[in-house]
């Protein structure tokens, strides 16, 4: 479908395949054709005209993807030193297989952000705060004040511990990105991190 111009590749749309305008037109055409083909047929008892039928035996398709390889050691370290407690709300989720938390990159990995996979660029968050952070609904100041832009809740302070310090440049990038003023990594940033400009982060 990418070749026919119906999808924007994940590498160009924050890791999610997105329909192009032509893709949406094709979707609407197919949907309208299905609706017309089903006109006059009765829905089974107890179903709604708006409830999708689904598929009793879903098919499988082979797919090849390319993604940034993340260090599980970095994510595991950050979650472990925080005892799997969210740095925003302090919640520790207990599951039948042990505690659960998510490692959230402050400056996202991959293009166009090109953030590094290092502990100083990772937060330990609960799933809810991870989603809010990724969508810019939570921002964190250099003083570690967390602002929730969805609820208007009173700001709180991000929990930071001596074993895990957050590099403020990544927080600044996150704020700038979600206010529309993010800048790509420069050779000065690479030098500050001790990398040559040809090295991948």
CSV table of N, CA and C in Angstrom, one decimal, residues 35 43 46-54:
chain,number,residue,atom,x,y,z
A,35,UNK,N,-21.2,-0.9,2.7
A,35,UNK,CA,-22.5,-0.5,3.2
A,35,UNK,C,-23.6,-0.7,2.2
A,43,UNK,N,-29.7,-7.4,10.5
A,43,UNK,CA,-28.7,-7.7,11.5
A,43,UNK,C,-29.2,-8.8,12.4
A,46,UNK,N,-30.0,-8.8,18.7
A,46,UNK,CA,-29.1,-8.3,19.7
A,46,UNK,C,-28.0,-7.5,19.2
A,47,UNK,N,-27.8,-7.4,17.9
A,47,UNK,CA,-26.7,-6.6,17.4
A,47,UNK,C,-27.2,-5.2,17.0
A,48,UNK,N,-26.3,-4.3,16.9
A,48,UNK,CA,-26.6,-2.9,16.5
A,48,UNK,C,-26.0,-2.7,15.1
A,49,UNK,N,-26.7,-1.8,14.4
A,49,UNK,CA,-26.2,-1.4,13.1
A,49,UNK,C,-24.8,-0.8,13.1
A,50,UNK,N,-24.4,-0.3,14.3
A,50,UNK,CA,-23.1,0.3,14.4
A,50,UNK,C,-22.0,-0.6,15.0
A,51,UNK,N,-22.4,-1.8,15.3
A,51,UNK,CA,-21.4,-2.8,15.9
A,51,UNK,C,-20.8,-3.5,14.7
A,52,UNK,N,-19.4,-3.4,14.6
A,52,UNK,CA,-18.8,-4.2,13.6
A,52,UNK,C,-18.9,-5.7,13.8
A,53,UNK,N,-19.0,-6.4,12.6
A,53,UNK,CA,-19.1,-7.9,12.7
A,53,UNK,C,-17.8,-8.5,13.2
A,54,UNK,N,-16.7,-8.0,12.9
A,54,UNK,CA,-15.4,-8.6,13.3
A,54,UNK,C,-15.2,-9.9,12.4
